[in-house]
Amino acid sequence: MYDPTVARLTYRALLGRRRALILGALPLLLIAVSVVVRALAGADDQTASDLLGGLALATMVPIIGVIAGTGAIGPEIDDGSVVYLLSKPVKRSTIIFTKLIVAIAVTMVFSALPTFIAGFILNGNGQQIAVAYTVAALVASIAYAALFLLLGTVSRHAVVFGLVYALVWEALFGSLVEGARTLSVQQWALAVAQKVAGGEMVTSDVGLTTATVLLAVVTVVATWYAGQKLRSLTLAGEE
């Protein structure tokens, strides 16, 4: 299910000079803001939770997920180079699964690690806030990577649709409309973080069981459907 050659090519595409600069910008901003906030306000649990929830989990993680998920396959489909990959004796499901693993790994490194560092800067992991939001970033990375990899497979405008979901649906509607929060990867991840923190600093509008099931279902279904779309793309090219 995992092909090292496909993985190497995907890593090279995702971590090229221009894309790596984009991926690194938000983590650096998060850490810089955390340093400034700690210097000005000192160690405060509520401030740490607000900053990690608002800037890290609600903004940085989904945007990095968009870049990594869509970038894992979208450009290859757009420029036609995917034909070369599909001509190799590699199962379509293996291609998708390998690209998903790479997208998840890149999203985790560029989102969960900076979240952990920022949390320790802000309050030294008081009330397990840094660890809780790091775990939330990790589980959200998996779902986001699967969703945005699917978008990269089905649409040439995957980045636009991904940003609309992440910044409009989750950040805007998710904060204003209660029903929208149930269909939010951010809220599912927060449910896991709430369990880790065990206090009132981290809260979610979705129960832990529901969140866990939805995270798993979305990841599996998105990955499966991406494989189906890639298979149909091959058939269309052969015809």
Coordinates of N, CA, C and O in Angstrom, one line a residue, residues 6 9-11 13-14 19 65-77 85 95-96 98-100 102-104 145 148-149 152:
V6 N 6.9 6.8 -5.2 CA 5.8 7.8 -5.3 C 5.9 8.7 -4.1 O 5.7 10.0 -4.2
L9 N 8.8 11.3 -4.8 CA 8.4 12.3 -5.8 C 7.4 13.3 -5.1 O 7.4 14.5 -5.4
T10 N 6.5 12.8 -4.3 CA 5.5 13.7 -3.6 C 6.2 14.6 -2.6 O 5.9 15.8 -2.6
Y11 N 7.1 14.1 -1.8 CA 7.9 14.9 -0.9 C 8.6 16.0 -1.7 O 8.6 17.2 -1.2
A13 N 7.9 17.3 -4.5 CA 6.9 18.3 -5.0 C 6.4 19.2 -3.9 O 6.3 20.4 -4.1
L14 N 6.1 18.6 -2.7 CA 5.6 19.4 -1.6 C 6.6 20.3 -1.0 O 6.3 21.4 -0.5
R19 N 7.0 26.2 -2.3 CA 6.0 25.7 -1.4 C 6.5 25.6 0.0 O 5.7 25.7 1.0
G65 N -3.0 22.1 5.8 CA -3.6 20.9 5.2 C -4.0 21.1 3.7 O -3.9 20.2 2.9
V66 N -4.5 22.3 3.4 CA -4.9 22.6 2.0 C -3.7 22.6 1.1 O -3.7 21.9 0.1
I67 N -2.6 23.2 1.6 CA -1.4 23.2 0.7 C -0.8 21.8 0.5 O -0.5 21.4 -0.6
A68 N -0.7 21.0 1.6 CA -0.2 19.7 1.5 C -1.1 18.7 0.8 O -0.7 17.9 0.0
G69 N -2.4 18.8 1.2 CA -3.3 17.8 0.6 C -3.5 18.0 -0.9 O -3.4 17.0 -1.7
T70 N -3.8 19.2 -1.3 CA -4.0 19.5 -2.7 C -2.7 19.4 -3.5 O -2.7 18.9 -4.6
G71 N -1.6 19.8 -2.8 CA -0.3 19.8 -3.5 C 0.2 18.5 -3.7 O 1.1 18.3 -4.6
A72 N -0.3 17.5 -3.0 CA 0.2 16.1 -3.2 C -0.1 15.5 -4.5 O 0.6 14.6 -5.0
I73 N -1.2 15.9 -5.1 CA -1.6 15.4 -6.4 C -2.2 16.4 -7.4 O -2.1 16.2 -8.6
G74 N -2.8 17.5 -6.9 CA -3.4 18.4 -7.8 C -2.5 18.9 -8.9 O -2.9 18.9 -10.1
P75 N -1.3 19.4 -8.7 CA -0.4 19.9 -9.7 C -0.1 18.8 -10.8 O 0.0 19.2 -12.0
E76 N 0.0 17.6 -10.4 CA 0.3 16.5 -11.4 C -0.9 16.3 -12.3 O -0.7 16.0 -13.5
I77 N -2.1 16.4 -11.8 CA -3.3 16.3 -12.6 C -3.4 17.5 -13.6 O -3.7 17.4 -14.7
L85 N 2.9 8.8 -14.1 CA 2.8 8.0 -12.8 C 1.8 6.9 -13.0 O 2.0 5.7 -12.6
I95 N -1.1 4.5 -4.9 CA -0.7 5.9 -5.2 C -1.4 6.9 -4.3 O -0.8 7.7 -3.7
I96 N -2.7 6.7 -4.1 CA -3.5 7.6 -3.2 C -3.1 7.4 -1.8 O -2.8 8.4 -1.1
T98 N -0.2 6.4 -0.6 CA 1.1 6.9 -0.4 C 1.1 8.4 -0.3 O 1.7 9.0 0.5
K99 N 0.4 9.0 -1.2 CA 0.3 10.5 -1.2 C -0.4 11.0 0.0 O -0.1 12.1 0.5
L100 N -1.4 10.2 0.5 CA -2.1 10.6 1.8 C -1.1 10.6 2.9 O -1.1 11.5 3.8
V102 N 2.1 11.0 2.9 CA 3.0 12.1 2.7 C 2.4 13.4 3.1 O 2.9 14.2 3.9
A103 N 1.1 13.6 2.7 CA 0.4 14.8 3.0 C 0.2 14.9 4.5 O 0.3 16.0 5.1
I104 N -0.2 13.8 5.1 CA -0.4 13.8 6.6 C 0.9 14.1 7.3 O 0.9 15.0 8.2
A145 N -5.8 16.3 5.5 CA -5.0 15.8 4.4 C -5.9 14.9 3.5 O -5.8 15.0 2.3
F148 N -8.5 17.2 1.6 CA -8.0 18.1 0.6 C -7.2 17.3 -0.5 O -7.1 17.8 -1.6
L149 N -6.8 16.1 -0.2 CA -6.3 15.2 -1.2 C -7.4 14.8 -2.2 O -7.2 14.8 -3.4
G152 N -8.1 17.7 -4.4 CA -7.1 17.8 -5.4 C -7.3 16.8 -6.5 O -6.8 17.0 -7.7

